[in-house]
CSV table of C-alpha atoms and ligand atoms in Angstrom, one decimal:
chain,number,residue,atom,x,y,z
A,1,UNK,CA,8.8,34.4,-34.8
A,2,UNK,CA,10.0,31.4,-36.7
A,3,UNK,CA,7.7,31.2,-39.7
A,4,UNK,CA,8.7,27.7,-40.7
A,5,UNK,CA,7.4,26.2,-37.5
A,6,UNK,CA,3.9,27.3,-38.2
A,7,UNK,CA,3.4,24.7,-40.9
A,8,UNK,CA,1.1,22.0,-39.6
A,9,UNK,CA,-1.6,19.7,-40.7
A,10,UNK,CA,-3.9,17.0,-39.4
A,11,UNK,CA,-3.1,13.3,-39.6
A,12,UNK,CA,-5.6,10.5,-39.0
A,13,UNK,CA,-4.4,8.3,-36.2
A,14,UNK,CA,-6.0,5.2,-37.8
A,15,UNK,CA,-5.5,5.4,-41.6
A,16,UNK,CA,-2.8,8.1,-41.8
A,17,UNK,CA,-4.8,10.4,-44.2
A,18,UNK,CA,-3.6,14.0,-44.1
A,19,UNK,CA,-5.8,17.1,-44.0
A,20,UNK,CA,-5.1,20.8,-44.2
A,21,UNK,CA,-4.7,22.3,-40.8
A,22,UNK,CA,-7.2,25.1,-41.6
A,23,UNK,CA,-10.0,22.8,-42.4
A,24,UNK,CA,-12.8,22.7,-39.8
A,25,UNK,CA,-12.9,19.0,-39.2
A,26,UNK,CA,-12.7,16.8,-36.1
A,27,UNK,CA,-12.6,13.3,-37.6
A,28,UNK,CA,-11.0,11.6,-40.6
A,29,UNK,CA,-13.3,11.9,-43.6
A,30,UNK,CA,-12.2,8.5,-44.9
A,31,UNK,CA,-12.4,6.3,-41.7
A,32,UNK,CA,-13.8,8.4,-38.9
A,33,UNK,CA,-10.6,8.2,-36.9
A,34,UNK,CA,-9.4,11.0,-34.6
A,35,UNK,CA,-6.9,13.5,-35.9
A,36,UNK,CA,-3.4,14.4,-34.6
A,37,UNK,CA,-1.7,17.8,-35.3
A,38,UNK,CA,1.6,17.3,-37.0
A,39,UNK,CA,4.3,19.9,-37.7
A,40,UNK,CA,6.9,20.2,-40.3
A,41,UNK,CA,10.1,18.7,-39.1
A,42,UNK,CA,12.7,21.4,-38.7
A,43,UNK,CA,15.9,21.9,-36.8
A,44,UNK,CA,14.6,25.5,-36.3
A,45,UNK,CA,12.3,24.0,-33.6
A,46,UNK,CA,15.2,23.7,-31.3
A,47,UNK,CA,16.2,27.4,-31.4
A,48,UNK,CA,13.5,28.7,-29.1
A,49,UNK,CA,14.5,26.4,-26.2
A,50,UNK,CA,17.7,28.4,-25.8
A,51,UNK,CA,16.4,31.8,-26.9
A,52,UNK,CA,12.8,33.0,-27.0
A,53,UNK,CA,11.4,30.5,-24.5
A,54,UNK,CA,13.7,31.7,-21.7
A,55,UNK,CA,12.6,35.3,-22.2
A,56,UNK,CA,9.0,34.5,-21.6
A,57,UNK,CA,7.2,33.4,-18.3
A,58,UNK,CA,6.5,29.8,-17.8
A,59,UNK,CA,3.1,29.0,-19.3
A,60,UNK,CA,1.3,27.7,-22.4
A,61,UNK,CA,2.4,30.6,-24.7
A,62,UNK,CA,6.1,30.4,-23.7
A,63,UNK,CA,6.0,27.6,-26.3
A,64,UNK,CA,4.3,29.6,-28.9
A,65,UNK,CA,6.4,28.3,-31.8
A,66,UNK,CA,5.3,24.8,-31.0
A,67,UNK,CA,1.6,25.6,-31.1
A,68,UNK,CA,-0.7,25.6,-34.1
A,69,UNK,CA,-1.9,29.2,-34.2
A,70,UNK,CA,-1.7,31.5,-37.2
A,71,UNK,CA,-2.4,34.9,-35.9
A,72,UNK,CA,-0.9,36.2,-32.6
A,73,UNK,CA,-3.4,39.1,-32.5
A,74,UNK,CA,-6.2,36.6,-32.0
A,75,UNK,CA,-4.8,34.7,-29.1
A,76,UNK,CA,-7.3,34.4,-26.2
A,77,UNK,CA,-5.3,34.1,-23.0
A,78,UNK,CA,-5.5,34.5,-19.3
A,79,UNK,CA,-1.9,33.5,-18.7
A,80,UNK,CA,-2.8,29.8,-18.2
A,81,UNK,CA,-0.2,27.2,-17.4
A,82,UNK,CA,3.0,28.0,-15.5
A,83,UNK,CA,1.5,26.0,-12.6
A,84,UNK,CA,3.7,25.0,-9.6
A,85,UNK,CA,5.6,21.8,-9.4
A,86,UNK,CA,5.6,21.2,-5.7
A,87,UNK,CA,8.0,18.9,-3.9
A,88,UNK,CA,6.0,16.7,-1.4
A,89,UNK,CA,8.5,15.8,1.3
A,90,UNK,CA,5.9,14.7,3.8
A,91,UNK,CA,4.4,12.3,1.3
A,92,UNK,CA,7.9,11.0,0.4
A,93,UNK,CA,8.5,10.2,4.1
A,94,UNK,CA,5.2,8.6,4.6
A,95,UNK,CA,5.5,6.4,1.4
A,96,UNK,CA,9.2,5.9,1.4
A,97,UNK,CA,9.6,7.1,-2.1
A,98,UNK,CA,12.7,9.2,-3.0
A,99,UNK,CA,11.1,12.1,-4.9
A,100,UNK,CA,7.4,13.0,-5.2
A,101,UNK,CA,6.2,16.1,-6.9
A,102,UNK,CA,2.7,17.4,-7.6
A,103,UNK,CA,2.0,19.4,-10.7
A,104,UNK,CA,-0.8,21.6,-9.4
A,105,UNK,CA,-3.1,22.2,-12.3
A,106,UNK,CA,-5.7,23.6,-9.9
A,107,UNK,CA,-3.6,26.8,-10.1
A,108,UNK,CA,-4.9,27.6,-13.6
A,109,UNK,CA,-7.3,30.5,-14.2
A,110,UNK,CA,-10.5,28.5,-13.9
A,111,UNK,CA,-9.0,26.0,-11.5
A,112,UNK,CA,-8.2,23.0,-13.8
A,113,UNK,CA,-5.9,21.9,-16.6
A,114,UNK,CA,-8.6,22.5,-19.2
A,115,UNK,CA,-7.5,26.1,-19.5
A,116,UNK,CA,-4.3,25.0,-21.3
A,117,UNK,CA,-6.4,23.5,-24.0
A,118,UNK,CA,-9.1,26.2,-24.2
A,119,UNK,CA,-6.6,29.0,-24.8
A,120,UNK,CA,-5.6,27.3,-28.0
A,121,UNK,CA,-9.0,25.9,-28.8
A,122,UNK,CA,-10.9,29.1,-28.4
A,123,UNK,CA,-8.2,31.0,-30.4
A,124,UNK,CA,-8.8,28.4,-33.2
A,125,UNK,CA,-12.6,29.1,-32.9
A,126,UNK,CA,-11.9,32.7,-33.7
A,127,UNK,CA,-9.5,31.8,-36.5
A,128,UNK,CA,-12.2,29.6,-38.2
A,129,UNK,CA,-14.8,32.3,-37.7
A,130,UNK,CA,-17.1,30.4,-35.4
A,131,UNK,CA,-19.9,32.2,-33.6
A,132,UNK,CA,-20.7,29.6,-30.9
A,133,UNK,CA,-18.6,27.2,-29.0
A,134,UNK,CA,-20.0,23.9,-27.7
A,135,UNK,CA,-19.0,21.1,-25.5
A,136,UNK,CA,-20.2,18.2,-23.4
A,137,UNK,CA,-18.8,18.2,-19.9
A,138,UNK,CA,-18.4,16.5,-16.6
A,139,UNK,CA,-17.8,20.0,-15.3
A,140,UNK,CA,-14.4,21.5,-15.8
A,141,UNK,CA,-14.5,21.7,-19.6
A,142,UNK,CA,-17.7,23.7,-19.3
A,143,UNK,CA,-16.2,26.1,-16.7
A,144,UNK,CA,-13.1,26.7,-18.8
A,145,UNK,CA,-14.9,26.9,-22.2
A,146,UNK,CA,-17.5,29.3,-20.7
A,147,UNK,CA,-14.7,31.6,-19.4
A,148,UNK,CA,-12.6,31.6,-22.5
A,149,UNK,CA,-15.6,32.1,-24.8
A,150,UNK,CA,-16.7,35.0,-22.7
A,151,UNK,CA,-13.3,36.6,-23.1
A,152,UNK,CA,-13.4,36.0,-26.8
A,153,UNK,CA,-16.9,37.4,-27.2
A,154,UNK,CA,-18.3,34.1,-28.4
A,155,UNK,CA,-21.5,32.4,-27.4
A,156,UNK,CA,-21.1,29.2,-25.5
A,157,UNK,CA,-23.4,26.2,-25.2
A,158,UNK,CA,-22.6,23.3,-22.8
A,159,UNK,CA,-24.4,20.0,-22.1
A,160,UNK,CA,-23.9,18.4,-18.7
A,161,UNK,CA,-25.3,15.3,-17.2
A,162,UNK,CA,-28.2,16.3,-15.0
A,163,UNK,CA,-27.5,16.2,-11.3
A,164,UNK,CA,-23.9,14.8,-11.8
A,165,UNK,CA,-21.9,18.0,-12.0
A,166,UNK,CA,-20.0,19.6,-9.0
A,167,UNK,CA,-21.5,22.8,-7.7
A,168,UNK,CA,-18.4,24.9,-8.2
A,169,UNK,CA,-18.0,23.9,-11.8
A,170,UNK,CA,-21.7,24.6,-12.6
A,171,UNK,CA,-21.7,28.0,-11.0
A,172,UNK,CA,-18.6,28.9,-13.1
A,173,UNK,CA,-20.2,28.0,-16.4
A,174,UNK,CA,-23.4,30.0,-15.4
A,175,UNK,CA,-21.6,33.1,-14.3
A,176,UNK,CA,-19.4,33.2,-17.4
A,177,UNK,CA,-22.7,33.3,-19.4
A,178,UNK,CA,-22.8,29.9,-21.0
A,179,UNK,CA,-26.2,28.4,-22.0
A,180,UNK,CA,-26.1,25.4,-19.8
A,181,UNK,CA,-28.4,22.4,-20.5
A,182,UNK,CA,-28.7,19.5,-18.0
A,183,UNK,CA,-29.2,16.4,-20.1
A,184,UNK,CA,-31.1,13.4,-18.5
A,185,UNK,CA,-28.3,11.0,-19.2
A,186,UNK,CA,-24.6,10.6,-18.6
A,187,UNK,CA,-21.5,12.4,-20.1
A,188,UNK,CA,-21.4,9.9,-22.9
A,189,UNK,CA,-25.0,10.9,-24.0
A,190,UNK,CA,-24.0,14.6,-23.8
A,191,UNK,CA,-21.0,13.9,-26.1
A,192,UNK,CA,-23.1,12.0,-28.6
A,193,UNK,CA,-25.4,15.1,-28.8
A,194,UNK,CA,-22.8,17.7,-29.2
A,195,UNK,CA,-21.1,15.7,-31.9
A,196,UNK,CA,-24.4,15.7,-33.7
A,197,UNK,CA,-24.8,19.5,-33.2
A,198,UNK,CA,-21.3,20.2,-34.4
A,199,UNK,CA,-22.3,19.2,-38.0
A,200,UNK,CA,-23.9,22.6,-38.0
A,201,UNK,CA,-21.2,25.0,-39.2
A,202,UNK,CA,-22.2,27.7,-36.7
A,203,UNK,CA,-21.0,25.5,-33.8
A,204,UNK,CA,-17.3,24.9,-32.9
A,205,UNK,CA,-16.8,21.7,-30.8
A,206,UNK,CA,-14.3,21.9,-28.0
A,207,UNK,CA,-14.2,18.5,-26.4
A,208,UNK,CA,-10.9,16.7,-26.5
A,209,UNK,CA,-11.9,15.2,-29.8
A,210,UNK,CA,-10.6,18.6,-31.0
A,211,UNK,CA,-6.9,18.1,-31.4
A,212,UNK,CA,-6.1,21.7,-30.9
A,213,UNK,CA,-7.0,21.4,-27.3
A,214,UNK,CA,-4.5,18.6,-26.8
A,215,UNK,CA,-1.9,20.9,-28.4
A,216,UNK,CA,-2.4,23.4,-25.5
A,217,UNK,CA,-2.5,20.6,-22.9
A,218,UNK,CA,0.9,19.1,-24.1
A,219,UNK,CA,2.7,22.2,-22.8
A,220,UNK,CA,2.4,20.8,-19.2
A,221,UNK,CA,5.0,18.2,-20.3
A,222,UNK,CA,7.3,20.9,-21.5
A,223,UNK,CA,6.9,22.8,-18.2
A,224,UNK,CA,7.7,19.7,-16.1
A,225,UNK,CA,10.8,19.1,-18.1
A,226,UNK,CA,11.9,22.6,-17.5
A,227,UNK,CA,10.9,22.6,-13.8
A,228,UNK,CA,12.9,19.5,-13.2
A,229,UNK,CA,16.0,21.2,-14.6
A,230,UNK,CA,15.6,19.8,-18.1
A,231,UNK,CA,15.0,16.2,-16.9
A,232,UNK,CA,12.0,14.0,-17.0
A,233,UNK,CA,10.4,12.0,-14.1
A,234,UNK,CA,10.6,8.2,-13.9
A,235,UNK,CA,6.8,7.9,-13.4
A,236,UNK,CA,4.0,10.2,-14.3
A,237,UNK,CA,0.7,9.5,-12.4
A,238,UNK,CA,-2.3,11.0,-14.2
A,239,UNK,CA,-6.1,10.5,-14.1
A,240,UNK,CA,-7.9,9.2,-17.2
A,241,UNK,CA,-11.5,10.2,-18.0
A,242,UNK,CA,-12.1,10.8,-21.7
A,243,UNK,CA,-8.3,10.2,-22.0
A,244,UNK,CA,-7.4,13.4,-23.8
A,245,UNK,CA,-5.0,14.7,-21.2
A,246,UNK,CA,-2.8,11.6,-20.9
A,247,UNK,CA,-2.6,11.7,-24.7
A,248,UNK,CA,-1.6,15.3,-24.6
A,249,UNK,CA,1.3,14.7,-22.1
A,250,UNK,CA,2.4,11.7,-24.2
A,251,UNK,CA,2.6,14.0,-27.3
A,252,UNK,CA,4.5,16.7,-25.3
A,253,UNK,CA,7.1,14.3,-24.1
A,254,UNK,CA,7.4,12.6,-27.5
A,255,UNK,CA,8.0,16.1,-29.1
A,256,UNK,CA,10.8,16.7,-26.5
A,257,UNK,CA,12.3,13.4,-27.6
A,258,UNK,CA,12.0,14.1,-31.3
A,259,UNK,CA,13.7,17.5,-30.7
A,260,UNK,CA,16.6,15.5,-29.2
A,261,UNK,CA,16.1,17.2,-25.8
A,262,UNK,CA,15.4,14.0,-23.8
A,263,UNK,CA,16.3,10.4,-24.6
A,264,UNK,CA,13.5,8.6,-22.7
A,265,UNK,CA,9.9,9.2,-21.7
A,266,UNK,CA,8.5,8.8,-18.2
A,267,UNK,CA,6.4,5.7,-17.6
A,268,UNK,CA,2.8,6.7,-17.8
A,269,UNK,CA,0.8,5.5,-14.8
A,270,UNK,CA,-2.9,6.2,-15.8
A,271,UNK,CA,-5.6,5.9,-13.2
A,272,UNK,CA,-9.4,5.5,-13.5
A,273,UNK,CA,-12.1,5.2,-10.8
A,274,UNK,CA,-13.1,1.6,-10.5
A,275,UNK,CA,-16.7,2.5,-11.3
A,276,UNK,CA,-15.7,4.0,-14.6
A,277,UNK,CA,-12.7,2.0,-15.8
A,278,UNK,CA,-13.0,0.6,-19.3
A,279,UNK,CA,-9.4,1.4,-20.1
A,280,UNK,CA,-8.1,-0.2,-16.9
A,281,UNK,CA,-10.1,-3.4,-17.9
A,282,UNK,CA,-8.7,-3.4,-21.4
A,283,UNK,CA,-5.2,-3.0,-20.0
A,284,UNK,CA,-5.3,-5.8,-17.5
A,285,UNK,CA,-6.9,-8.1,-20.0
A,286,UNK,CA,-4.1,-7.3,-22.5
A,287,UNK,CA,-6.9,-6.3,-25.0
A,288,UNK,CA,-6.3,-4.0,-28.0
A,289,UNK,CA,-9.8,-2.6,-27.7
A,290,UNK,CA,-12.1,-1.4,-24.9
A,291,UNK,CA,-15.6,-2.5,-24.0
A,292,UNK,CA,-17.5,0.7,-23.1
A,293,UNK,CA,-19.2,0.7,-19.7
A,294,UNK,CA,-22.8,1.7,-19.2
A,295,UNK,CA,-24.1,3.2,-15.9
A,296,UNK,CA,-20.7,4.4,-14.7
A,297,UNK,CA,-20.5,5.7,-11.1
A,298,UNK,CA,-17.8,7.4,-9.0
A,299,UNK,CA,-17.5,10.2,-6.5
A,300,UNK,CA,-14.9,11.6,-8.9
A,301,UNK,CA,-17.5,13.0,-11.3
A,302,UNK,CA,-14.8,14.6,-13.5
A,303,UNK,CA,-13.8,11.1,-14.7
A,304,UNK,CA,-17.2,9.4,-14.7
A,305,UNK,CA,-17.0,8.3,-18.3
A,306,UNK,CA,-17.8,4.9,-19.8
A,307,UNK,CA,-16.9,5.5,-23.5
A,308,UNK,CA,-13.6,7.4,-23.4
A,309,UNK,CA,-13.0,8.9,-26.9
A,310,UNK,CA,-9.2,8.8,-26.7
A,311,UNK,CA,-8.8,5.3,-25.4
A,312,UNK,CA,-6.7,4.0,-28.3
A,313,UNK,CA,-3.8,6.5,-27.9
A,314,UNK,CA,-4.1,6.3,-24.0
A,315,UNK,CA,-3.4,2.5,-24.1
A,316,UNK,CA,-0.6,3.1,-26.5
A,317,UNK,CA,0.9,5.8,-24.3
A,318,UNK,CA,0.9,3.5,-21.3
A,319,UNK,CA,2.2,0.4,-23.1
A,320,UNK,CA,4.9,2.1,-25.1
A,321,UNK,CA,6.3,3.7,-21.9
A,322,UNK,CA,6.2,0.5,-19.8
A,323,UNK,CA,3.6,2.1,-17.6
A,324,UNK,CA,0.4,0.8,-16.0
A,325,UNK,CA,-3.3,1.6,-15.8
A,326,UNK,CA,-4.7,1.3,-12.3
A,327,UNK,CA,-8.2,1.6,-10.8
A,328,UNK,CA,-9.0,3.0,-7.4
A,329,UNK,CA,-12.1,3.0,-5.3
A,330,UNK,CA,-14.0,6.1,-4.1
A,331,UNK,CA,-12.8,5.4,-0.6
A,332,UNK,CA,-9.1,5.3,-1.8
A,333,UNK,CA,-9.7,8.6,-3.7
A,334,UNK,CA,-11.2,10.3,-0.6
A,335,UNK,CA,-8.4,9.0,1.5
A,336,UNK,CA,-5.8,10.4,-0.9
A,337,UNK,CA,-7.6,13.7,-1.1
A,338,UNK,CA,-7.4,13.9,2.7
A,339,UNK,CA,-3.7,12.9,2.9
A,340,UNK,CA,-2.7,15.4,0.2
A,341,UNK,CA,-4.6,18.2,1.9
A,342,UNK,CA,-3.5,17.4,5.5
A,343,UNK,CA,0.2,16.5,4.7
A,344,UNK,CA,1.0,18.8,1.9
A,345,UNK,CA,-1.5,21.6,2.0
A,346,UNK,CA,-2.8,20.9,-1.5
A,347,UNK,CA,-6.6,20.7,-1.9
A,348,UNK,CA,-7.5,18.6,-5.0
A,349,UNK,CA,-10.9,17.7,-6.3
A,350,UNK,CA,-11.5,13.9,-6.1
A,351,UNK,CA,-10.4,13.2,-9.8
A,352,UNK,CA,-7.3,15.3,-9.1
A,353,UNK,CA,-6.5,13.3,-6.0
A,354,UNK,CA,-6.8,9.9,-7.9
A,355,UNK,CA,-3.2,9.9,-9.0
A,356,UNK,CA,-2.2,10.1,-5.3
A,357,UNK,CA,-4.5,7.2,-4.6
A,358,UNK,CA,-2.9,5.1,-7.3
A,359,UNK,CA,0.6,6.1,-6.1
A,360,UNK,CA,-0.3,4.9,-2.6
A,361,UNK,CA,-1.6,1.7,-4.0
A,362,UNK,CA,1.4,1.2,-6.3
A,363,UNK,CA,3.8,1.6,-3.4
A,364,UNK,CA,1.8,-0.9,-1.2
A,365,UNK,CA,1.8,-3.4,-4.0
A,366,UNK,CA,5.4,-3.0,-4.9
A,367,UNK,CA,4.6,-1.7,-8.4
A,368,UNK,CA,7.2,1.1,-8.3
A,369,UNK,CA,10.8,1.3,-7.2
A,370,UNK,CA,11.4,3.3,-4.0
A,371,UNK,CA,14.1,5.4,-5.6
A,372,UNK,CA,11.8,6.7,-8.3
A,373,UNK,CA,11.2,10.3,-9.1
A,374,UNK,CA,7.5,10.6,-9.4
A,375,UNK,CA,5.3,13.4,-10.7
A,376,UNK,CA,1.5,13.3,-9.9
A,377,UNK,CA,-0.8,15.5,-12.0
A,378,UNK,CA,-3.4,17.1,-9.7
A,379,UNK,CA,-5.8,18.1,-12.5
A,380,UNK,CA,-8.4,20.3,-10.6
A,381,UNK,CA,-8.8,22.4,-7.5
A,382,UNK,CA,-10.7,21.0,-4.5
A,383,UNK,CA,-12.9,24.1,-4.2
A,384,UNK,CA,-14.7,22.9,-7.4
A,385,UNK,CA,-16.4,20.3,-5.3
A,386,UNK,CA,-16.7,21.3,-1.7
A,387,UNK,CA,-19.8,19.1,-1.1
A,388,UNK,CA,-17.6,16.0,-1.2
A,389,UNK,CA,-15.7,17.2,1.9
A,390,UNK,CA,-18.6,18.7,3.8
A,391,UNK,CA,-20.7,15.5,3.4
A,392,UNK,CA,-18.1,13.6,5.2
A,393,UNK,CA,-17.9,15.8,8.4
A,394,UNK,CA,-21.5,16.1,9.3
A,395,UNK,CA,-22.5,18.9,11.6
A,396,UNK,CA,-19.9,21.4,12.9
A,397,UNK,CA,-19.5,21.9,16.6
A,398,UNK,CA,-21.2,25.1,17.7
A,399,UNK,CA,-20.1,26.9,20.9
A,400,UNK,CA,-21.2,29.9,22.9
A,401,UNK,CA,-19.3,33.1,22.3
A,402,UNK,CA,-17.2,32.9,25.5
A,403,UNK,CA,-13.7,31.6,26.0
A,404,UNK,CA,-14.7,28.8,28.5
A,405,UNK,CA,-17.0,27.3,25.9
A,406,UNK,CA,-14.3,27.5,23.3
A,407,UNK,CA,-11.7,25.8,25.5
A,408,UNK,CA,-14.1,23.1,26.7
A,409,UNK,CA,-15.0,22.3,23.1
A,410,UNK,CA,-11.3,22.2,22.1
A,411,UNK,CA,-10.5,19.8,25.0
A,412,UNK,CA,-13.4,17.6,23.9
A,413,UNK,CA,-12.2,17.6,20.3
A,414,UNK,CA,-8.6,16.7,21.2
A,415,UNK,CA,-9.8,13.9,23.5
A,416,UNK,CA,-11.8,12.6,20.6
A,417,UNK,CA,-8.8,12.8,18.3
A,418,UNK,CA,-6.8,10.7,20.7
B,501,PLP,C1,-10.3,17.3,-12.7
B,501,PLP,C2,-10.2,16.4,-13.9
B,501,PLP,N1,-9.3,15.4,-13.9
B,501,PLP,C3,-9.2,14.6,-14.9
B,501,PLP,C4,-10.0,14.7,-16.0
B,501,PLP,C5,-9.9,13.7,-17.1
B,501,PLP,O1,-9.2,14.2,-18.2
B,501,PLP,P1,-9.4,13.5,-19.6
B,501,PLP,O2,-10.9,13.5,-19.9
B,501,PLP,O3,-8.6,14.4,-20.6
B,501,PLP,O4,-8.9,12.1,-19.4
B,501,PLP,C6,-11.0,15.7,-16.0
B,501,PLP,C7,-11.9,15.8,-17.2
B,501,PLP,O5,-12.9,16.4,-17.1
B,501,PLP,C8,-11.0,16.6,-15.0
B,501,PLP,O6,-11.9,17.6,-15.0
B,502,ZN,ZN1,-8.6,7.8,-41.3
């Protein structure tokens, strides 16, 4: 282990104030800004890329020296990360784009990218001596936090918007033993409430306000770099909800650059659902600030957020990499979900399919070059939200248990398909 790399601290993203990395804080005490984790600069940081990293399996903890954890014995892990980067040749053909890959984050232990953040975040909860973890969630954060808290022996409290959370996600949070409260309001109300609760020292807040989570999530950028043979894609298509994940990828790629491993970052192509798109609106208006949206609505419940906490750095990530923010309709999301499943065999939940929807749109509108190398981040597994699919098909065809009935029904089905 390389001791020097473990030195880290918090830096306010607004006023630059610096705080000890062991302090239990989420915001700057001077100006209320969000905090970034910064590490001591050291040429030692380069050593693990050629040595230790290669000896460990692909995954979050392969990059242990680049993560802000003090005590290896406390690490709470289910071998998260190491997800597949899948070449999508059928999509390439259909869209006429040279290289398209899906980074399938649905392959994580609880079925979404959140596990990358929670393995670090819940480990930090143990390090600071917390008893209870809390979060507001559109679903996946609660599934993941509940599972990791269970493994760590911590109590877990989650607040979700009543009636607006996918069944799979809710059942995960419940079976892992979290106290789940359904709040009569949206995600933004839930977040306001857990922020208030987190002033109580017993609670440890694990929304993406917590910068340790983003440290775990940044490892997906390292993996993509390695999976592409130590290169970066031209374009990275990624959904934006609370905007933590896009910021985490941006940090990951910037760290690769500051280590001298790459010389340019991919262009960040962030996507929101049109019914919950404050960052998209700010982007197209060329504005430096967002106007929060009330009464947001989209079938992609995971990104049904009107006041994204990490909007400032998300806009920066897109602008500084010459990227774009797009917005897609529910119909475009469902269409992309179907295409990805039927052409590539990958089942994404609606939010996870939104990057494909934006890619299809970007190709149609000539927003990307056809010889691009594209990576789409599929953030969550389709089994999280099976209702979305079943609602579209109506009643299944029932047949008698004899071969003639089966053949007759198949003939009718193929005639219908034609
Ligand atoms: C499947 C899925 N995709 C995308 C997002 C958005 O991530 P972020 O809130 O970090 O922007 C979420 C967040 O809950 C999610 O669950
Ligand atoms: Zn500050």
